[in-house]
Coordinates of C-alpha atoms in Angstrom, one line a residue:
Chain C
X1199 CA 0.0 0.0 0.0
X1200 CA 1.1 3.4 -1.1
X1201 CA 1.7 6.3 1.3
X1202 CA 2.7 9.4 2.0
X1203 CA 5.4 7.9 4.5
X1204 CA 6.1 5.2 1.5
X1205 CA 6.4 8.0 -0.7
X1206 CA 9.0 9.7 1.1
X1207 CA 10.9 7.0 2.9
X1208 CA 11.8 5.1 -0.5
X1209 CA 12.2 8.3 -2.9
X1210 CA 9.4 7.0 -4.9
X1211 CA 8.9 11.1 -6.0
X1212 CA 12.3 10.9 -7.8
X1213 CA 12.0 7.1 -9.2
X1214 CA 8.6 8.9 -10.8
X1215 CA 10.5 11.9 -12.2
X1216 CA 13.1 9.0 -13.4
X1217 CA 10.3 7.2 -14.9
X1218 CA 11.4 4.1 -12.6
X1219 CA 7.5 2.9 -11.9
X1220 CA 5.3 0.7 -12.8
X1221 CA 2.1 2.2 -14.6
X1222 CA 0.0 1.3 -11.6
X1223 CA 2.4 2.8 -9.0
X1224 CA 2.9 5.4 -11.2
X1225 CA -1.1 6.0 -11.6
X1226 CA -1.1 5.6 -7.9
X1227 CA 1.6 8.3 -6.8
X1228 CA -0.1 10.7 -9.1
X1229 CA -3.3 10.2 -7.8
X1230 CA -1.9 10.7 -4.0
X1231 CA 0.0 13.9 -5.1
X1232 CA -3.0 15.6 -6.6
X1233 CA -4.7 15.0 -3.2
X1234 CA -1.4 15.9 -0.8
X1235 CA -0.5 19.6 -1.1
X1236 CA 2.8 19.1 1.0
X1237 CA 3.7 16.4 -1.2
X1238 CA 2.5 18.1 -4.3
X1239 CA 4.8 21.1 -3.0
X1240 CA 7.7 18.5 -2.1
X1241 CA 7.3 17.3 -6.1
X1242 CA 7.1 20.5 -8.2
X1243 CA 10.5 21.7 -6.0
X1244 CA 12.5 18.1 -6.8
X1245 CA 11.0 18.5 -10.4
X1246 CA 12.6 22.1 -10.4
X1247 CA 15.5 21.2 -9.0
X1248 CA 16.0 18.2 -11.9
X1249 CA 15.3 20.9 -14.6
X1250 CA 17.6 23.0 -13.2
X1251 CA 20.5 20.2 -12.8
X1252 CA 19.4 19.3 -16.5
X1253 CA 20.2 23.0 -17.5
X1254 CA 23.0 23.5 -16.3
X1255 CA 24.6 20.5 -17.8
X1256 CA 23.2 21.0 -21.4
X1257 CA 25.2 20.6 -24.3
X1258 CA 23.9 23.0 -27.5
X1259 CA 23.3 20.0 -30.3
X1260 CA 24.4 20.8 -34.1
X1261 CA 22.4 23.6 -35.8
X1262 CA 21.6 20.8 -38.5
X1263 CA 19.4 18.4 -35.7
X1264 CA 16.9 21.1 -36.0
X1265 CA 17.2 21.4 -39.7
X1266 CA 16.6 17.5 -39.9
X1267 CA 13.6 17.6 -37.6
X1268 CA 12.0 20.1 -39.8
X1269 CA 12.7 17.8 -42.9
X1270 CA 11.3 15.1 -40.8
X1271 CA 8.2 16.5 -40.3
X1272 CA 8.2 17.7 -43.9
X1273 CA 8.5 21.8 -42.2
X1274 CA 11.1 22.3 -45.6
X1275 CA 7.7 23.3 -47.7
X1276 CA 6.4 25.5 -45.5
X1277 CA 9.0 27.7 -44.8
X1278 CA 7.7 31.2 -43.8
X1279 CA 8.9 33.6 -46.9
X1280 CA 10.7 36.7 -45.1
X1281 CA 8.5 40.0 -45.5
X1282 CA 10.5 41.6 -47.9
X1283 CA 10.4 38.4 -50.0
X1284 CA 6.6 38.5 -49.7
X1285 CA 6.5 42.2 -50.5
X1286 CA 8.5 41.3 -53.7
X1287 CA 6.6 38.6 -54.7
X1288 CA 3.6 40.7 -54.7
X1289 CA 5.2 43.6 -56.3
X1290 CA 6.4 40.3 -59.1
X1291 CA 2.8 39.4 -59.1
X1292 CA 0.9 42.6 -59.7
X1293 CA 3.9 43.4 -62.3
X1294 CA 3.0 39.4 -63.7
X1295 CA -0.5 40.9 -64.1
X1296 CA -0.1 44.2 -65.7
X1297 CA 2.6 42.4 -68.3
X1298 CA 0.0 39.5 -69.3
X1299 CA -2.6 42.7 -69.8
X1300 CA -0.4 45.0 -71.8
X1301 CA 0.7 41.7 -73.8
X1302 CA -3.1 40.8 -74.3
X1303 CA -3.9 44.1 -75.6
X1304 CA -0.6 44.1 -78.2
X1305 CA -2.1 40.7 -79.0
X1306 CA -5.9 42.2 -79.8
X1307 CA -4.4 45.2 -81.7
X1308 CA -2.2 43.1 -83.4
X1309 CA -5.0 40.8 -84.3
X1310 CA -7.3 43.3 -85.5
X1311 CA -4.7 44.6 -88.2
X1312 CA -3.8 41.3 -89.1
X1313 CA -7.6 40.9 -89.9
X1314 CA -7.8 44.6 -91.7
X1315 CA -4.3 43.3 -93.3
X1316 CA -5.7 40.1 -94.3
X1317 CA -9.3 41.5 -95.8
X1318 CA -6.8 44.4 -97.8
X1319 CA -5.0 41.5 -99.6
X1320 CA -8.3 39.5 -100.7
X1321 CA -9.7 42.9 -102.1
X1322 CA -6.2 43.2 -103.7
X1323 CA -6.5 40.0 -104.8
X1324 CA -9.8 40.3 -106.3
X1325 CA -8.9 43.7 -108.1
X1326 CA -6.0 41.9 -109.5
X1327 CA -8.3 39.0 -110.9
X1328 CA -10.7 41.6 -112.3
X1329 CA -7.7 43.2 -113.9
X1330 CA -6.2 40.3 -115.6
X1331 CA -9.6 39.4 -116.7
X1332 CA -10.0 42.6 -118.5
X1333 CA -6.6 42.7 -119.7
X1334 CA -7.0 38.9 -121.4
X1335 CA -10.3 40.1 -122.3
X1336 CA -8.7 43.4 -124.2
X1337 CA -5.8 41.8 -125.5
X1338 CA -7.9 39.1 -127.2
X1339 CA -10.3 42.0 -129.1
X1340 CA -7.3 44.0 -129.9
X1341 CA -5.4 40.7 -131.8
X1342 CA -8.8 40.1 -133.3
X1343 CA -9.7 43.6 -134.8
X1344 CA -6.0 44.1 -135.4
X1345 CA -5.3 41.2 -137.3
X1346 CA -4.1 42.0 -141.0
X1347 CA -7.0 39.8 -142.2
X1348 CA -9.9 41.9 -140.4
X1349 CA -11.6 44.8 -141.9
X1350 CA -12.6 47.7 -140.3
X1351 CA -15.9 49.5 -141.5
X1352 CA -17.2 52.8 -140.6
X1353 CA -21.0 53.9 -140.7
X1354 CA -22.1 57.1 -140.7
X1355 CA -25.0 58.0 -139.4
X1356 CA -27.6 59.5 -142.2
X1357 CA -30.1 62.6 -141.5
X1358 CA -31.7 60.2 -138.6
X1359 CA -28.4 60.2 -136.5
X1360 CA -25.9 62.9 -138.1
X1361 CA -22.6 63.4 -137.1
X1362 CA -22.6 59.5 -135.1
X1363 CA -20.8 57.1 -136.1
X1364 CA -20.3 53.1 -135.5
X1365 CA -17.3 50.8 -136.4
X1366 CA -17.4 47.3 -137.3
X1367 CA -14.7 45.1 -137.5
X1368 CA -15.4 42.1 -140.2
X1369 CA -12.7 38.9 -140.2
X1370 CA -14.1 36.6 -142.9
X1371 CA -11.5 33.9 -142.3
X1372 CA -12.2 33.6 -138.5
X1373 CA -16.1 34.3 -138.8
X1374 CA -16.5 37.2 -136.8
X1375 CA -18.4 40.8 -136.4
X1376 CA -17.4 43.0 -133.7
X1377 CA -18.8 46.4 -133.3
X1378 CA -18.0 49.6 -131.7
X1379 CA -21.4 51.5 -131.3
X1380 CA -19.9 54.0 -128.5
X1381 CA -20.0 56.3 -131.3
X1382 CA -24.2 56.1 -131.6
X1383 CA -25.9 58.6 -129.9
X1384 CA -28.1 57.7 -126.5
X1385 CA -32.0 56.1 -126.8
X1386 CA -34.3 56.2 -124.6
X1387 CA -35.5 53.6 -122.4
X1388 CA -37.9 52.3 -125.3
X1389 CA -35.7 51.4 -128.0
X1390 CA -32.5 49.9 -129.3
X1391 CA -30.1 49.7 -131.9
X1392 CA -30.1 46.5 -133.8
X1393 CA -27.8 45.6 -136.9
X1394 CA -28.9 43.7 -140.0
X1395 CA -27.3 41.5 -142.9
X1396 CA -28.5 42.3 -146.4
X1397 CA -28.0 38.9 -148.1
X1398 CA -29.8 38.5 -151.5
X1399 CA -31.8 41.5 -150.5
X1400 CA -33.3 39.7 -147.5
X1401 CA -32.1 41.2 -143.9
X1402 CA -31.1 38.6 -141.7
X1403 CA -31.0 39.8 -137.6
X1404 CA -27.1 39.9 -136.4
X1405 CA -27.7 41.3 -132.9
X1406 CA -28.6 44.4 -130.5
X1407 CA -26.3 47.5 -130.3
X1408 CA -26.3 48.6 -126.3
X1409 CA -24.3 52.2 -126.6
X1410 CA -22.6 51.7 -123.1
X1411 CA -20.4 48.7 -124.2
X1412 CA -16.9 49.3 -125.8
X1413 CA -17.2 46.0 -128.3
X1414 CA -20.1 43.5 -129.2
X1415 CA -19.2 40.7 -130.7
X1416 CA -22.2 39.9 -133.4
X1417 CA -23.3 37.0 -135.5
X1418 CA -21.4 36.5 -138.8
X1419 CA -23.4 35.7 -141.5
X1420 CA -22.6 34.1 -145.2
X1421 CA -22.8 36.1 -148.2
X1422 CA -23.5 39.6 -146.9
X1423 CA -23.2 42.2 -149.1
X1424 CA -24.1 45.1 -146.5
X1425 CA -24.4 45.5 -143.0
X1426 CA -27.1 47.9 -141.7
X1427 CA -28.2 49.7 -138.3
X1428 CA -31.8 50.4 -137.3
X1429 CA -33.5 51.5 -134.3
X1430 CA -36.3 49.1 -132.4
X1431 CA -38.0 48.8 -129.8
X1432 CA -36.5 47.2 -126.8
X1433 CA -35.7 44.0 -126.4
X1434 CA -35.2 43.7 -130.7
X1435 CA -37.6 42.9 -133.6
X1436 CA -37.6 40.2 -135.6
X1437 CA -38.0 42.5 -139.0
X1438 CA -35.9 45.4 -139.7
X1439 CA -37.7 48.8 -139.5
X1440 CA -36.5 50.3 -142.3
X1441 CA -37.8 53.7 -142.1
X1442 CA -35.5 53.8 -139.1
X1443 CA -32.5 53.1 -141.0
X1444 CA -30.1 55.2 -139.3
X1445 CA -26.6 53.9 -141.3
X1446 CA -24.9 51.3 -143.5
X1447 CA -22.1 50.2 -145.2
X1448 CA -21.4 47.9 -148.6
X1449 CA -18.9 44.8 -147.9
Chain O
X194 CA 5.7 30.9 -12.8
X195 CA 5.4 32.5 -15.7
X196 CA 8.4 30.3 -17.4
X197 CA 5.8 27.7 -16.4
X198 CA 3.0 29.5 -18.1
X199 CA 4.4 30.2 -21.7
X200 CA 5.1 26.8 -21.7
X201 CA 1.7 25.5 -21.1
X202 CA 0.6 28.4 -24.3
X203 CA 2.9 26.8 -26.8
X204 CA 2.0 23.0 -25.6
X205 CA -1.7 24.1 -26.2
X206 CA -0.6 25.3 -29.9
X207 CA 1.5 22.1 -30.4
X208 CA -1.5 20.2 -29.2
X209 CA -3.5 21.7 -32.1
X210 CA -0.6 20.6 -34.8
X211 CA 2.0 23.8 -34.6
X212 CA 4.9 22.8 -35.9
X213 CA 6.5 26.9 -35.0
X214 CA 5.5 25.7 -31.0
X215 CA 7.9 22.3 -31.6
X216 CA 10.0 24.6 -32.5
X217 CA 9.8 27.3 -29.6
X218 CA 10.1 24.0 -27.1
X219 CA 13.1 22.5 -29.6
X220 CA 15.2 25.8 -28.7
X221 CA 14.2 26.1 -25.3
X222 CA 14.8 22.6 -24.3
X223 CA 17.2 20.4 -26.6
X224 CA 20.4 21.5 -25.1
X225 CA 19.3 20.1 -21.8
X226 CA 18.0 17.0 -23.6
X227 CA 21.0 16.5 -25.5
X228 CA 23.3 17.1 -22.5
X229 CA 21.5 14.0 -21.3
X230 CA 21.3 11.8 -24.3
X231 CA 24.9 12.4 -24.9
X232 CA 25.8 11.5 -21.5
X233 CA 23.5 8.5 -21.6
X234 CA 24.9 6.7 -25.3
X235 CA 28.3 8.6 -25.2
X236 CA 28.2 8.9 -29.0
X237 CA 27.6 11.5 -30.4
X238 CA 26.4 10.7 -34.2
X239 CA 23.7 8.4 -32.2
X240 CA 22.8 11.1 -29.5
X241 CA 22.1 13.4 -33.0
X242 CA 19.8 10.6 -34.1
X243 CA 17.9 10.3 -30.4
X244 CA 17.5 13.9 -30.0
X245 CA 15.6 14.3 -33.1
X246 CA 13.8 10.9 -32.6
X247 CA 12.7 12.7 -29.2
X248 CA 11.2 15.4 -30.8
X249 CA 9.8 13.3 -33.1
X250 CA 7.8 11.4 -30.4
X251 CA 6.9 14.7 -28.6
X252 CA 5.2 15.9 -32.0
X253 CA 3.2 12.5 -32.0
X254 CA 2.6 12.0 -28.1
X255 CA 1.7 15.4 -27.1
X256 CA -1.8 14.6 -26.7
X257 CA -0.8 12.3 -23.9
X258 CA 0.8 14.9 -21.8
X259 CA -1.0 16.4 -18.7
X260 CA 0.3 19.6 -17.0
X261 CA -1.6 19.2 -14.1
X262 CA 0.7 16.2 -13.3
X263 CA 4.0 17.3 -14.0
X264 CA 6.1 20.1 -15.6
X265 CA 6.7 19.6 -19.5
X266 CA 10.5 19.3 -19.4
X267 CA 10.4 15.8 -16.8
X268 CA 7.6 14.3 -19.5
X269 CA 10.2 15.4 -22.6
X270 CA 13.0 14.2 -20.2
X271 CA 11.2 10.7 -19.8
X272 CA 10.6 10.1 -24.0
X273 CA 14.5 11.0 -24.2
X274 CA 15.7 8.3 -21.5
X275 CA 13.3 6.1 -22.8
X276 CA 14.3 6.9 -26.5
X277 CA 17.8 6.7 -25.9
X278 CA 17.8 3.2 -23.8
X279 CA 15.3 1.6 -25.8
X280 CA 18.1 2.8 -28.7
X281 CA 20.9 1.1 -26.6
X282 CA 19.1 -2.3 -25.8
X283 CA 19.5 -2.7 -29.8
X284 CA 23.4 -3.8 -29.9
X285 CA 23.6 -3.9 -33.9
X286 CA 22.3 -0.1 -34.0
X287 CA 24.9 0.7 -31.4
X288 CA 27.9 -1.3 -33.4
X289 CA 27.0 -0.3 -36.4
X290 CA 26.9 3.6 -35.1
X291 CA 30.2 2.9 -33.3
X292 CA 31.8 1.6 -36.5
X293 CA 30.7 4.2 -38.9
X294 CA 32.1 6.8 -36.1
X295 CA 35.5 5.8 -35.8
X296 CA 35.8 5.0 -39.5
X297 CA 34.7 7.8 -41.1
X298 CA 34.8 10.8 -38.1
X299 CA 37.5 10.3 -35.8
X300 CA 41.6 10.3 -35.4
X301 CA 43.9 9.5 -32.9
X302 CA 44.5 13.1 -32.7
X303 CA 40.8 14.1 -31.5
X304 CA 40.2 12.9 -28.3
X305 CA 36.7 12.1 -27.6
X306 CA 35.4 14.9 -25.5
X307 CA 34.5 13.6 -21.7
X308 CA 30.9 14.0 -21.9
X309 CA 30.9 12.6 -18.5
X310 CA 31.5 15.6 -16.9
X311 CA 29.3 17.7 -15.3
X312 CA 28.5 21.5 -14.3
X313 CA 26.8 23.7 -11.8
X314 CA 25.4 22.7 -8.9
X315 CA 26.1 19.2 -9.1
X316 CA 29.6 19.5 -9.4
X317 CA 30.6 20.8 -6.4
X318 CA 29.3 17.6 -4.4
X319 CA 31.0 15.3 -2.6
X320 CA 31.8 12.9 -5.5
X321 CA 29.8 9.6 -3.9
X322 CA 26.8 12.2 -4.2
X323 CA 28.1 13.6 -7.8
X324 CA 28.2 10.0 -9.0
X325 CA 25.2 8.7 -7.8
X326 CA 22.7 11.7 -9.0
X327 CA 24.7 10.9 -12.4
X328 CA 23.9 7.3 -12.6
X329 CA 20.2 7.7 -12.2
X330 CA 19.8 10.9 -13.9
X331 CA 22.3 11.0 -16.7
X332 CA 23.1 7.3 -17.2
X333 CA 19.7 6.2 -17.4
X334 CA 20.5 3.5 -14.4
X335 CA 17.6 2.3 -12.5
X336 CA 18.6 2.6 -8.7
X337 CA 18.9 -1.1 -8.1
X338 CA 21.6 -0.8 -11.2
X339 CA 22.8 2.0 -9.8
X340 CA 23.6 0.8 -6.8
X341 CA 25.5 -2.7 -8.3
X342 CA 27.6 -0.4 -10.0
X343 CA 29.0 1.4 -6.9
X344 CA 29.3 -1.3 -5.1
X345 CA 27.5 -0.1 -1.9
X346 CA 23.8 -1.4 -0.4
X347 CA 21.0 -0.1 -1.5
X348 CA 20.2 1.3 1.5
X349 CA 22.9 3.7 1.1
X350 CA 22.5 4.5 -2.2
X351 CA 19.2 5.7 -1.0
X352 CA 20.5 7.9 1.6
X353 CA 22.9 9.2 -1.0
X354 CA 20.3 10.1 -3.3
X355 CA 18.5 11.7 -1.0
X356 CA 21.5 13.8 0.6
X357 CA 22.7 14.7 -2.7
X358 CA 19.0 16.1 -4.0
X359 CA 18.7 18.0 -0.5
X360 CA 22.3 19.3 -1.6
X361 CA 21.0 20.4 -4.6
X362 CA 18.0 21.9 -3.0
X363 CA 20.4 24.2 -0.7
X364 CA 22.6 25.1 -3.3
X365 CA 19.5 26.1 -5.6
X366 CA 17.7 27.8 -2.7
X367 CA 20.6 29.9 -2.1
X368 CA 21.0 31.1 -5.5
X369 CA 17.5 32.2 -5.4
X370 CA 17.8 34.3 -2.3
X371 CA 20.9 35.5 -3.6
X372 CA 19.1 36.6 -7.2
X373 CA 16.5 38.1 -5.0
X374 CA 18.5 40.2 -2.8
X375 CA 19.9 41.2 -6.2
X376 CA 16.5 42.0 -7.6
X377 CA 15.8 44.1 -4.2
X378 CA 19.3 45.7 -4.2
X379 CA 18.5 47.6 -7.6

């Protein structure tokens, strides 16, 4: 049985500091302490007094135990950043932030005149497509009314149309009527020009004359021994008017 | 005991995972651990090892402390001697520590520093009393050891035990009174 007497006589305080009991005796003193001021008293001063021993005989371990401990319990990822580190990682961060919007703006603008630069070069394009269009398109009628073997024919306008005149370019080996009628002077809305083939005095329909095109290619016909230019109404006739018989010219 | 106090703060904090308190109690405390460790093994690449495997257990166990029942330091004080002589029951460990030491760390030329030696207080005992506080305290010998290994009964081990802690007691006491006369002097 455990006492205070016990206690004391067989420095049972000090075997518990050492760590010398059993669990029960240990649970035992403890309990008796709790309940003993003197004793309690009599403890906390040998517990002092073993600190104080233990102090005075310490030894400083290597700076690196601590370091290792840290590792251990895996400290090394949390290390606290310095303030000044944390003042320039902010300053890097809002710095991070105005870069990526500056460079996100360069990126829009440049973009946008990539777009502008892109839609400039399909309009280029396309001009230059028109243009080599019309050049082919030229190039062709000038080597066909230029040809040594093509005629060109003049008709003056008569009292109908006076001072107008259209030109006709004939190539009997190729087959082909081409006519300049820029020359003609404007109809109304109404009526048209429309040229004619006299062949074995019967005139046979070659083709309208719009005013507003540079060249018309027209039908060729066998065995004409005139050509002829009336006016209609819109859209052609299928007989000459001959009253309207504005100009002509013999092959 | 207001020493007393802080301590029971950070313990709270270390109770609720604070690795910063370890910390606090690491620099507060492991010079006096280690002075006992290394006085216990007597080797100092295995007394590096113990101290941080005390720590180690003090981060784990902390829940199992109780302040009403004792001051932190003689709980850290008992994972250390436990640590440490648990540690020195394994004989490979030991060899294997002792091997390594002298192969790769020590010449003739470096003496191995007498850890055995202590300071303060205790020092200027008679040396019967010196050596037996040392055996129990810093050896990690159980009186009945102890006792064996001074060759005297174990009835007057006892007695020297207890005349060397009343010693102690004295010597301590007096140094207080002499720090508050101090204190009341300026």
């Amino acid at each position: 049985m455990m006492d205070r007497k016990k206690i004391l006589e067989e420095g049972l305080l000090e075997k518990y500091i050492l760590d010398e009991l059993s669990a029960a005796e240990s649970q035992q003193l403890s309990s008796i302490i709790a309940n003993d001021e003197g004793l309690k008293k009599q403890f906390e001063a040998l517990e002092e007094d073993f600190e104080k021993m233990a102090f005075e005989n310490a030894i400083a371990p290597p700076g690196h135990i601590k370091i290792r401990l840290q590792k251990r319990l895996g400290e090394s990822k949390v290390i606290p950043m310095p303030k000044s580190w944390r003042y320039a990682a902010a300053s890097l961060t809002i710095l991070f932030v105005l870069s990526a919007f500056w460079m996100f703006n360069r990126w829009q603008n440049s973009k946008n005149d990539f777009e502008i630069l892109q839609e400039q070069t399909i309009s280029l394009q396309e001009r230059l497509n028109a243009l080599e269009e019309d050049y082919l398109l030229t190039n062709r009628r000038l080597k066909t009314i230029n040809g040594p073997k093509t005629i060109p024919l003049i008709l003056d306008g008569n009292n109908l149309a006076p001072n107008s005149r259209a030109v006709a370019y004939v190539n009997h080996d190729r087959r082909i009527v081409m006519v300049n009628a820029q020359g003609l002077p404007e109809l109304p809305d109404h009526s048209t020009y429309q040229m004619w083939s006299d062949v074995d005095g019967e005139m046979i329909d070659m083709g309208l004359l719009p005013t507003d095109e540079e060249l018309i290619t027209l039908k060729y016909i066998d065995k004409a021994e005139s050509l002829n230019i009336t006016i209609e109404p819109a859209g052609g006739n299928d007989h000459p008017t001959v009253e309207k018989l504005i100009a002509y010219v013999t092959l | 005991m207001s020493h007393h106090q802080d301590d029971i703060e950070i313990i709270d904090r270390l109770s609720q995972k604070d690795k910063k308190a370890l910390y606090l109690l690491y620099d507060k405390y492991s010079g006096a651990l280690y002075g006992v460790i290394l006085r216990m093994c007597r080797n100092q690449v295995l007394a590096e090892d113990l101290l941080q495997e005390t720590f180690v257990k003090i981060w784990q166990k902390i829940d199992t402390y109780d302040a009403s029942k004792g001051k932190f330091y003689t709980w850290a004080y008992r994972i250390a001697k436990n640590v440490t002589l648990n540690s020195l029951r394994k004989p490979d460990l030991l060899i294997q520590n002792e091997e390594l030491r002298v192969d790769t760390t020590k010449t003739i030329l470096e003496p191995e520093p007498d850890f055995t030696e202590l300071n303060g207080a205790i020092s200027r005992l008679e040396p019967h009393h010196q050596e037996a506080i040392s055996l129990v305290y810093f050896r990690g010998y159980t009186h009945r050891e102890a006792y064996e290994e001074m060759g005297v009964p174990l009835g007057t081990f006892k007695s020297f035990i207890r005349q060397a802690l009343q010693l102690l007691r004295e010597s301590y006491k007096h140094e207080l009174l002499i720090i508050w006369l101090l204190l009341e002097t300026f």
